[in-house]
PDB file of C-alpha atoms in Angstrom:
ATOM      1  CA  UNK B 243     -55.917  86.361 -20.487  1.00 91.00           C
ATOM      2  CA  UNK B 244     -58.519  83.924 -21.786  1.00 93.00           C
ATOM      3  CA  UNK B 245     -59.537  80.871 -19.766  1.00 92.00           C
ATOM      4  CA  UNK B 246     -61.623  77.929 -20.992  1.00 87.00           C
ATOM      5  CA  UNK B 247     -64.440  76.766 -18.675  1.00 85.00           C
ATOM      6  CA  UNK B 248     -66.826  73.845 -19.096  1.00 75.00           C
ATOM      7  CA  UNK B 249     -70.507  74.748 -19.098  1.00 69.00           C
ATOM      8  CA  UNK B 250     -72.876  73.694 -16.345  1.00 57.00           C
ATOM      9  CA  UNK B 251     -70.137  72.329 -14.147  1.00 54.00           C
ATOM     10  CA  UNK B 252     -72.624  71.898 -11.335  1.00 52.00           C
ATOM     11  CA  UNK B 253     -74.132  69.048 -13.336  1.00 53.00           C
ATOM     12  CA  UNK B 254     -70.818  67.252 -13.731  1.00 50.00           C
ATOM     13  CA  UNK B 255     -69.460  66.520 -10.260  1.00 58.00           C
ATOM     14  CA  UNK B 256     -66.034  65.575 -11.626  1.00 68.00           C
ATOM     15  CA  UNK B 257     -62.711  67.322 -11.287  1.00 76.00           C
ATOM     16  CA  UNK B 258     -61.543  69.222 -14.353  1.00 78.00           C
ATOM     17  CA  UNK B 259     -59.013  71.858 -15.290  1.00 84.00           C
ATOM     18  CA  UNK B 260     -59.765  75.416 -16.352  1.00 90.00           C
ATOM     19  CA  UNK B 261     -57.039  76.053 -18.911  1.00 90.00           C
ATOM     20  CA  UNK B 262     -55.556  79.075 -20.609  1.00 92.00           C
ATOM     21  CA  UNK B 263     -56.161  79.505 -24.315  1.00 88.00           C
ATOM     22  CA  UNK B 264     -52.658  78.038 -24.798  1.00 90.00           C
ATOM     23  CA  UNK B 265     -53.734  74.844 -23.023  1.00 89.00           C
ATOM     24  CA  UNK B 266     -51.843  75.459 -19.767  1.00 94.00           C
ATOM     25  CA  UNK B 267     -53.540  74.252 -16.570  1.00 93.00           C
ATOM     26  CA  UNK B 268     -54.616  77.334 -14.606  1.00 95.00           C
ATOM     27  CA  UNK B 269     -57.250  76.259 -12.058  1.00 92.00           C
ATOM     28  CA  UNK B 270     -58.562  72.893 -10.927  1.00 86.00           C
ATOM     29  CA  UNK B 271     -62.287  72.659 -10.275  1.00 81.00           C
ATOM     30  CA  UNK B 272     -62.583  70.124  -7.469  1.00 77.00           C
ATOM     31  CA  UNK B 273     -66.026  68.566  -7.743  1.00 68.00           C
ATOM     32  CA  UNK B 274     -65.775  66.145  -4.799  1.00 65.00           C
ATOM     33  CA  UNK B 275     -67.841  68.340  -2.482  1.00 55.00           C
ATOM     34  CA  UNK B 276     -70.389  68.790  -5.252  1.00 52.00           C
ATOM     35  CA  UNK B 277     -71.726  65.290  -4.786  1.00 50.00           C
ATOM     36  CA  UNK B 278     -72.903  66.160  -1.270  1.00 50.00           C
ATOM     37  CA  UNK B 279     -74.039  69.742  -1.712  1.00 58.00           C
ATOM     38  CA  UNK B 280     -73.901  72.393  -4.395  1.00 67.00           C
ATOM     39  CA  UNK B 281     -70.340  73.403  -3.619  1.00 77.00           C
ATOM     40  CA  UNK B 282     -67.019  73.195  -5.371  1.00 79.00           C
ATOM     41  CA  UNK B 283     -63.507  74.417  -4.828  1.00 85.00           C
ATOM     42  CA  UNK B 284     -61.356  76.318  -7.286  1.00 89.00           C
ATOM     43  CA  UNK B 285     -57.662  75.495  -6.823  1.00 91.00           C
ATOM     44  CA  UNK B 286     -54.668  77.099  -8.476  1.00 94.00           C
ATOM     45  CA  UNK B 287     -52.183  75.033 -10.496  1.00 93.00           C
ATOM     46  CA  UNK B 288     -50.223  74.183  -7.315  1.00 94.00           C
ATOM     47  CA  UNK B 289     -53.353  72.776  -5.623  1.00 91.00           C
ATOM     48  CA  UNK B 290     -53.998  75.680  -3.233  1.00 93.00           C
ATOM     49  CA  UNK B 291     -57.694  76.560  -2.698  1.00 92.00           C
ATOM     50  CA  UNK B 292     -58.309  80.057  -4.087  1.00 93.00           C
ATOM     51  CA  UNK B 293     -62.126  80.115  -3.988  1.00 92.00           C
ATOM     52  CA  UNK B 294     -65.087  78.063  -2.815  1.00 89.00           C
ATOM     53  CA  UNK B 295     -68.443  78.479  -4.551  1.00 86.00           C
ATOM     54  CA  UNK B 296     -71.636  77.568  -2.693  1.00 80.00           C
ATOM     55  CA  UNK B 297     -75.293  77.673  -3.571  1.00 75.00           C
ATOM     56  CA  UNK B 298     -77.096  79.673  -0.893  1.00 65.00           C
ATOM     57  CA  UNK B 299     -79.988  77.681   0.461  1.00 59.00           C
ATOM     58  CA  UNK B 300     -83.009  79.091   2.255  1.00 51.00           C
ATOM     59  CA  UNK B 301     -82.604  82.416   0.534  1.00 53.00           C
ATOM     60  CA  UNK B 302     -85.561  84.449  -0.728  1.00 51.00           C
ATOM     61  CA  UNK B 303     -84.219  84.285  -4.254  1.00 64.00           C
ATOM     62  CA  UNK B 304     -81.488  82.236  -5.780  1.00 79.00           C
ATOM     63  CA  UNK B 305     -78.008  83.386  -4.933  1.00 87.00           C
ATOM     64  CA  UNK B 306     -74.559  81.903  -4.821  1.00 88.00           C
ATOM     65  CA  UNK B 307     -71.623  82.945  -2.731  1.00 91.00           C
ATOM     66  CA  UNK B 308     -67.923  82.910  -3.410  1.00 93.00           C
ATOM     67  CA  UNK B 309     -65.652  82.378  -0.417  1.00 93.00           C
ATOM     68  CA  UNK B 310     -61.907  82.685  -0.082  1.00 92.00           C
ATOM     69  CA  UNK B 311     -59.687  79.841   1.155  1.00 90.00           C
ATOM     70  CA  UNK B 312     -60.489  80.778   4.778  1.00 92.00           C
ATOM     71  CA  UNK B 313     -64.271  80.549   4.371  1.00 91.00           C
ATOM     72  CA  UNK B 314     -64.827  84.305   4.274  1.00 94.00           C
ATOM     73  CA  UNK B 315     -67.467  85.449   1.781  1.00 94.00           C
ATOM     74  CA  UNK B 316     -65.892  87.664  -0.892  1.00 96.00           C
ATOM     75  CA  UNK B 317     -68.907  87.943  -3.228  1.00 96.00           C
ATOM     76  CA  UNK B 318     -72.600  87.094  -3.401  1.00 94.00           C
ATOM     77  CA  UNK B 319     -73.992  86.658  -6.915  1.00 94.00           C
ATOM     78  CA  UNK B 320     -77.704  87.044  -7.652  1.00 91.00           C
ATOM     79  CA  UNK B 321     -80.114  87.941 -10.409  1.00 86.00           C
ATOM     80  CA  UNK B 322     -81.095  91.595 -10.388  1.00 81.00           C
ATOM     81  CA  UNK B 323     -84.766  92.287  -9.932  1.00 72.00           C
ATOM     82  CA  UNK B 324     -86.722  94.687 -12.104  1.00 63.00           C
ATOM     83  CA  UNK B 325     -84.661  94.672 -15.270  1.00 60.00           C
ATOM     84  CA  UNK B 326     -87.443  95.139 -17.838  1.00 60.00           C
ATOM     85  CA  UNK B 327     -85.702  94.384 -21.126  1.00 61.00           C
ATOM     86  CA  UNK B 328     -83.106  91.780 -20.270  1.00 68.00           C
ATOM     87  CA  UNK B 329     -81.770  89.672 -17.468  1.00 75.00           C
ATOM     88  CA  UNK B 330     -78.822  90.933 -15.520  1.00 88.00           C
ATOM     89  CA  UNK B 331     -76.946  89.818 -12.447  1.00 93.00           C
ATOM     90  CA  UNK B 332     -74.839  91.503  -9.840  1.00 94.00           C
ATOM     91  CA  UNK B 333     -72.109  90.416  -7.488  1.00 96.00           C
ATOM     92  CA  UNK B 334     -72.065  92.190  -4.153  1.00 96.00           C
ATOM     93  CA  UNK B 335     -68.478  92.258  -2.936  1.00 97.00           C
ATOM     94  CA  UNK B 336     -67.476  91.960   0.716  1.00 95.00           C
ATOM     95  CA  UNK B 337     -65.585  95.262   0.490  1.00 94.00           C
ATOM     96  CA  UNK B 338     -68.840  97.054  -0.391  1.00 95.00           C
ATOM     97  CA  UNK B 339     -68.191  97.176  -4.125  1.00 95.00           C
ATOM     98  CA  UNK B 340     -70.409  95.689  -6.776  1.00 97.00           C
ATOM     99  CA  UNK B 341     -69.910  93.974 -10.115  1.00 97.00           C
ATOM    100  CA  UNK B 342     -72.547  94.385 -12.824  1.00 95.00           C
ATOM    101  CA  UNK B 343     -73.069  91.424 -15.131  1.00 96.00           C
ATOM    102  CA  UNK B 344     -75.088  91.927 -18.307  1.00 92.00           C
ATOM    103  CA  UNK B 345     -75.487  90.526 -21.799  1.00 91.00           C
ATOM    104  CA  UNK B 346     -76.855  87.330 -23.335  1.00 88.00           C
ATOM    105  CA  UNK B 347     -76.630  84.620 -20.687  1.00 85.00           C
ATOM    106  CA  UNK B 348     -78.282  81.877 -22.706  1.00 79.00           C
ATOM    107  CA  UNK B 349     -75.733  82.192 -25.524  1.00 82.00           C
ATOM    108  CA  UNK B 350     -72.846  82.987 -23.160  1.00 86.00           C
ATOM    109  CA  UNK B 351     -72.022  86.447 -24.490  1.00 91.00           C
ATOM    110  CA  UNK B 352     -71.791  88.825 -21.541  1.00 94.00           C
ATOM    111  CA  UNK B 353     -69.550  91.178 -19.574  1.00 96.00           C
ATOM    112  CA  UNK B 354     -68.595  91.566 -15.931  1.00 98.00           C
ATOM    113  CA  UNK B 355     -67.980  95.216 -15.058  1.00 97.00           C
ATOM    114  CA  UNK B 356     -66.790  96.948 -11.927  1.00 96.00           C
ATOM    115  CA  UNK B 357     -66.128 100.613 -11.300  1.00 92.00           C
ATOM    116  CA  UNK B 358     -67.242 101.462 -14.819  1.00 92.00           C
ATOM    117  CA  UNK B 359     -64.654  99.171 -16.445  1.00 96.00           C
ATOM    118  CA  UNK B 360     -65.016  95.799 -18.114  1.00 97.00           C
ATOM    119  CA  UNK B 361     -63.151  93.280 -15.972  1.00 98.00           C
ATOM    120  CA  UNK B 362     -64.084  90.177 -17.969  1.00 97.00           C
ATOM    121  CA  UNK B 363     -65.890  89.184 -21.137  1.00 96.00           C
ATOM    122  CA  UNK B 364     -67.516  85.771 -21.364  1.00 94.00           C
ATOM    123  CA  UNK B 365     -67.958  84.286 -24.820  1.00 92.00           C
ATOM    124  CA  UNK B 366     -68.698  80.968 -26.417  1.00 86.00           C
ATOM    125  CA  UNK B 367     -67.602  82.252 -29.852  1.00 83.00           C
ATOM    126  CA  UNK B 368     -63.825  82.347 -29.351  1.00 75.00           C
ATOM    127  CA  UNK B 369     -63.389  78.591 -29.225  1.00 68.00           C
ATOM    128  CA  UNK B 370     -65.159  75.796 -31.041  1.00 68.00           C
ATOM    129  CA  UNK B 371     -65.050  73.310 -28.182  1.00 70.00           C
ATOM    130  CA  UNK B 372     -68.401  71.819 -27.260  1.00 70.00           C
ATOM    131  CA  UNK B 373     -69.906  72.761 -23.875  1.00 74.00           C
ATOM    132  CA  UNK B 374     -67.098  75.243 -23.256  1.00 82.00           C
ATOM    133  CA  UNK B 375     -66.976  79.002 -22.959  1.00 87.00           C
ATOM    134  CA  UNK B 376     -64.105  81.423 -22.502  1.00 90.00           C
ATOM    135  CA  UNK B 377     -63.613  84.011 -19.792  1.00 94.00           C
ATOM    136  CA  UNK B 378     -61.318  86.810 -20.966  1.00 96.00           C
ATOM    137  CA  UNK B 379     -60.013  88.482 -17.803  1.00 97.00           C
ATOM    138  CA  UNK B 380     -58.672  92.031 -18.072  1.00 97.00           C
ATOM    139  CA  UNK B 381     -55.057  92.614 -17.133  1.00 96.00           C
ATOM    140  CA  UNK B 382     -54.727  93.339 -13.417  1.00 95.00           C
ATOM    141  CA  UNK B 383     -58.146  91.866 -12.546  1.00 96.00           C
ATOM    142  CA  UNK B 384     -58.570  88.877 -10.190  1.00 95.00           C
ATOM    143  CA  UNK B 385     -59.006  85.771 -12.387  1.00 96.00           C
ATOM    144  CA  UNK B 386     -60.130  83.475  -9.538  1.00 94.00           C
ATOM    145  CA  UNK B 387     -62.892  85.886  -8.492  1.00 96.00           C
ATOM    146  CA  UNK B 388     -64.056  86.575 -12.046  1.00 96.00           C
ATOM    147  CA  UNK B 389     -64.021  82.890 -13.044  1.00 94.00           C
ATOM    148  CA  UNK B 390     -66.012  82.121  -9.893  1.00 92.00           C
ATOM    149  CA  UNK B 391     -68.550  84.858 -10.668  1.00 94.00           C
ATOM    150  CA  UNK B 392     -68.896  83.566 -14.254  1.00 91.00           C
ATOM    151  CA  UNK B 393     -69.534  80.032 -12.966  1.00 86.00           C
ATOM    152  CA  UNK B 394     -72.181  81.361 -10.545  1.00 87.00           C
ATOM    153  CA  UNK B 395     -73.926  83.245 -13.355  1.00 88.00           C
ATOM    154  CA  UNK B 396     -73.783  80.121 -15.557  1.00 84.00           C
ATOM    155  CA  UNK B 397     -75.490  78.102 -12.822  1.00 81.00           C
ATOM    156  CA  UNK B 398     -78.104  80.724 -11.906  1.00 84.00           C
ATOM    157  CA  UNK B 399     -78.965  81.375 -15.574  1.00 83.00           C
ATOM    158  CA  UNK B 400     -79.323  77.620 -16.221  1.00 78.00           C
ATOM    159  CA  UNK B 401     -81.659  77.303 -13.217  1.00 77.00           C
ATOM    160  CA  UNK B 402     -83.715  80.270 -14.421  1.00 76.00           C
ATOM    161  CA  UNK B 403     -83.963  78.716 -17.888  1.00 77.00           C
ATOM    162  CA  UNK B 404     -85.085  75.370 -16.403  1.00 77.00           C
ATOM    163  CA  UNK B 405     -87.706  77.108 -14.241  1.00 76.00           C
ATOM    164  CA  UNK B 406     -89.080  78.966 -17.263  1.00 75.00           C
ATOM    165  CA  UNK B 407     -89.237  75.768 -19.293  1.00 80.00           C
ATOM    166  CA  UNK B 408     -91.068  73.918 -16.504  1.00 83.00           C
ATOM    167  CA  UNK B 409     -93.451  76.820 -15.989  1.00 78.00           C
ATOM    168  CA  UNK B 410     -94.387  77.006 -19.664  1.00 76.00           C
ATOM    169  CA  UNK B 411     -94.449  73.242 -20.143  1.00 70.00           C
ATOM    170  CA  UNK B 412     -96.733  72.654 -17.177  1.00 52.00           C
ATOM    171  CA  UNK B 413     -99.329  75.202 -18.250  1.00 46.00           C
ATOM    172  CA  UNK B 414     -99.297  74.167 -21.905  1.00 44.00           C
ATOM    173  CA  UNK B 415     -98.917  77.776 -23.013  1.00 44.00           C
ATOM    174  CA  UNK B 416     -96.310  76.976 -25.632  1.00 42.00           C
ATOM    175  CA  UNK B 417     -95.904  74.213 -28.159  1.00 43.00           C
ATOM    176  CA  UNK B 418     -92.967  71.911 -28.602  1.00 44.00           C
ATOM    177  CA  UNK B 419     -90.851  74.572 -30.307  1.00 43.00           C
ATOM    178  CA  UNK B 420     -91.856  77.465 -28.051  1.00 44.00           C
ATOM    179  CA  UNK B 421     -94.555  78.892 -30.310  1.00 43.00           C
ATOM    180  CA  UNK B 422     -97.726  80.058 -28.655  1.00 39.00           C
ATOM    181  CA  UNK B 423    -100.675  77.691 -28.954  1.00 41.00           C
ATOM    182  CA  UNK B 424    -104.074  79.416 -29.118  1.00 40.00           C
TER     183      UNK B 424
END
Protein backbone atom coordinates (compact mmCIF):
# COMPACT_ATOMS: atom_id res chain seq x y z
CA UNK A 1 0.00 0.00 0.00
CA UNK A 2 1.27 3.47 -0.86
CA UNK A 3 1.31 6.25 1.74
CA UNK A 4 1.93 9.95 1.09
CA UNK A 5 4.38 11.70 3.46
CA UNK A 6 5.39 15.36 3.57
CA UNK A 7 9.10 16.02 3.18
CA UNK A 8 11.23 17.42 5.97
CA UNK A 9 8.51 17.14 8.56
CA UNK A 10 11.00 18.01 11.26
CA UNK A 11 11.02 21.54 9.87
CA UNK A 12 7.25 21.89 10.06
CA UNK A 13 6.20 21.36 13.67
CA UNK A 14 2.52 21.09 12.73
CA UNK A 15 0.19 18.12 12.84
CA UNK A 16 -0.57 16.51 9.49
CA UNK A 17 -2.00 13.30 8.12
CA UNK A 18 -0.10 10.61 6.26
CA UNK A 19 -2.69 9.41 3.77
CA UNK A 20 -3.13 6.41 1.52
CA UNK A 21 -2.91 6.95 -2.22
CA UNK A 22 -6.74 6.95 -2.18
CA UNK A 23 -6.74 9.92 0.20
CA UNK A 24 -7.79 8.01 3.33
CA UNK A 25 -6.26 9.19 6.63
CA UNK A 26 -3.84 6.50 7.80
CA UNK A 27 -1.50 8.05 10.38
CA UNK A 28 -1.43 11.39 12.16
CA UNK A 29 1.98 12.98 12.66
CA UNK A 30 1.66 14.86 15.94
CA UNK A 31 4.18 17.69 15.84
CA UNK A 32 3.42 19.22 19.26
CA UNK A 33 6.46 17.65 20.92
CA UNK A 34 8.59 18.78 17.99
CA UNK A 35 8.54 22.37 19.16
CA UNK A 36 10.42 21.42 22.32
CA UNK A 37 12.77 18.74 21.04
CA UNK A 38 13.29 16.80 17.85
CA UNK A 39 10.53 14.32 18.56
CA UNK A 40 7.17 13.50 17.07
CA UNK A 41 4.50 10.89 17.51
CA UNK A 42 2.93 8.77 14.80
CA UNK A 43 -0.70 7.94 15.63
CA UNK A 44 -3.05 5.60 13.82
CA UNK A 45 -6.38 6.83 12.44
CA UNK A 46 -8.07 6.22 15.82
CA UNK A 47 -5.52 8.43 17.62
CA UNK A 48 -3.49 5.65 19.27
CA UNK A 49 0.29 6.24 19.41
CA UNK A 50 2.00 3.61 17.25
CA UNK A 51 5.53 5.07 17.13
CA UNK A 52 7.61 7.88 18.58
CA UNK A 53 10.60 9.18 16.62
CA UNK A 54 13.43 10.94 18.47
CA UNK A 55 16.69 12.47 17.40
CA UNK A 56 19.47 10.91 19.47
CA UNK A 57 21.53 13.61 21.09
CA UNK A 58 25.08 13.23 22.36
CA UNK A 59 25.74 10.40 19.97
CA UNK A 60 29.05 10.00 18.14
CA UNK A 61 27.28 10.25 14.81
CA UNK A 62 23.80 11.27 13.92
CA UNK A 63 21.17 8.69 14.67
CA UNK A 64 17.46 8.61 15.28
CA UNK A 65 15.46 6.11 17.24
CA UNK A 66 11.97 4.78 16.78
CA UNK A 67 10.10 3.80 19.93
CA UNK A 68 6.84 1.96 20.38
CA UNK A 69 3.89 3.39 22.33
CA UNK A 70 5.47 2.21 25.60
CA UNK A 71 8.79 4.01 25.06
CA UNK A 72 10.72 0.88 24.11
CA UNK A 73 13.23 1.37 21.29
CA UNK A 74 12.27 -0.76 18.28
CA UNK A 75 14.82 0.63 15.78
CA UNK A 76 17.85 2.91 15.61
CA UNK A 77 18.48 4.50 12.22
CA UNK A 78 21.92 5.78 11.22
CA UNK A 79 24.09 6.45 8.22
CA UNK A 80 26.39 3.56 7.37
CA UNK A 81 30.07 4.33 7.48
CA UNK A 82 32.48 3.36 4.73
CA UNK A 83 30.16 3.13 1.75
CA UNK A 84 32.53 4.30 -0.99
CA UNK A 85 30.21 4.88 -3.94
CA UNK A 86 26.96 6.02 -2.39
CA UNK A 87 25.31 6.86 0.87
CA UNK A 88 23.36 4.19 2.64
CA UNK A 89 21.64 3.87 5.98
CA UNK A 90 20.70 1.03 8.25
CA UNK A 91 18.11 0.48 10.92
CA UNK A 92 19.20 -1.74 13.78
CA UNK A 93 16.11 -3.47 15.13
CA UNK A 94 15.58 -4.27 18.81
CA UNK A 95 15.08 -7.95 17.95
CA UNK A 96 18.62 -8.09 16.53
CA UNK A 97 17.57 -7.78 12.90
CA UNK A 98 18.67 -5.06 10.53
CA UNK A 99 17.10 -3.11 7.69
CA UNK A 100 19.31 -1.93 4.82
CA UNK A 101 18.34 1.36 3.21
CA UNK A 102 19.95 2.31 -0.10
CA UNK A 103 19.31 4.36 -3.21
CA UNK A 104 19.13 8.06 -4.07
CA UNK A 105 18.25 9.92 -0.87
CA UNK A 106 18.44 13.41 -2.32
CA UNK A 107 15.85 12.62 -5.00
CA UNK A 108 13.83 10.32 -2.72
CA UNK A 109 14.22 7.13 -4.75
CA UNK A 110 15.31 4.36 -2.39
CA UNK A 111 14.43 0.99 -0.88
CA UNK A 112 14.20 -0.41 2.63
CA UNK A 113 15.14 -4.10 2.70
CA UNK A 114 15.14 -6.70 5.42
CA UNK A 115 16.02 -10.37 5.25
CA UNK A 116 16.89 -10.04 1.58
CA UNK A 117 13.42 -8.73 0.64
CA UNK A 118 12.24 -5.25 -0.25
CA UNK A 119 9.87 -4.13 2.49
CA UNK A 120 9.26 -0.61 1.18
CA UNK A 121 10.11 1.59 -1.77
CA UNK A 122 10.26 5.35 -1.32
CA UNK A 123 9.63 7.49 -4.38
CA UNK A 124 8.83 11.06 -5.23
CA UNK A 125 7.85 10.10 -8.81
CA UNK A 126 4.50 8.40 -8.14
CA UNK A 127 2.68 11.58 -7.17
CA UNK A 128 2.99 15.13 -8.40
CA UNK A 129 2.33 16.79 -5.06
CA UNK A 130 4.95 19.30 -4.01
CA UNK A 131 7.14 18.44 -1.00
CA UNK A 132 5.61 14.97 -0.80
CA UNK A 133 6.97 11.50 -1.34
CA UNK A 134 5.33 8.09 -1.29
CA UNK A 135 6.23 5.07 0.80
CA UNK A 136 5.04 1.85 -0.84
CA UNK A 137 4.92 -0.75 1.93
CA UNK A 138 5.01 -4.42 0.95
CA UNK A 139 2.05 -6.57 1.92
CA UNK A 140 2.53 -8.04 5.39
CA UNK A 141 5.21 -5.50 6.39
CA UNK A 142 4.78 -3.08 9.33
CA UNK A 143 3.70 0.28 7.86
CA UNK A 144 4.23 2.27 11.08
CA UNK A 145 7.82 1.03 11.43
CA UNK A 146 8.67 1.53 7.75
CA UNK A 147 7.09 5.00 7.60
CA UNK A 148 9.05 5.91 10.74
CA UNK A 149 12.31 4.62 9.24
CA UNK A 150 11.64 6.58 6.02
CA UNK A 151 11.05 9.77 8.03
CA UNK A 152 14.31 9.19 9.95
CA UNK A 153 16.24 8.72 6.71
CA UNK A 154 14.62 11.87 5.27
CA UNK A 155 15.78 13.87 8.29
CA UNK A 156 19.30 12.39 8.47
CA UNK A 157 19.84 12.83 4.70
CA UNK A 158 18.64 16.46 4.89
CA UNK A 159 21.06 17.13 7.77
CA UNK A 160 23.91 15.52 5.83
CA UNK A 161 23.08 17.65 2.79
CA UNK A 162 23.03 20.83 4.92
CA UNK A 163 26.38 19.92 6.50
CA UNK A 164 27.94 19.36 3.08
CA UNK A 165 26.59 22.67 1.80
CA UNK A 166 27.93 24.55 4.83
CA UNK A 167 31.29 22.81 4.57
CA UNK A 168 31.72 23.69 0.90
CA UNK A 169 30.27 27.18 1.27
CA UNK A 170 32.54 28.08 4.17
CA UNK A 171 35.74 27.04 2.42
CA UNK A 172 34.82 28.62 -0.90
CA UNK A 173 35.70 25.44 -2.76
CA UNK A 174 32.65 25.59 -5.00
CA UNK A 175 30.89 28.37 -6.83
CA UNK A 176 27.26 29.34 -6.60
CA UNK A 177 26.11 26.41 -8.74
CA UNK A 178 28.44 23.81 -7.24
CA UNK A 179 31.15 24.02 -9.89
CA UNK A 180 34.72 23.95 -8.70
CA UNK A 181 36.47 27.31 -8.62
CA UNK A 182 40.21 27.16 -9.34
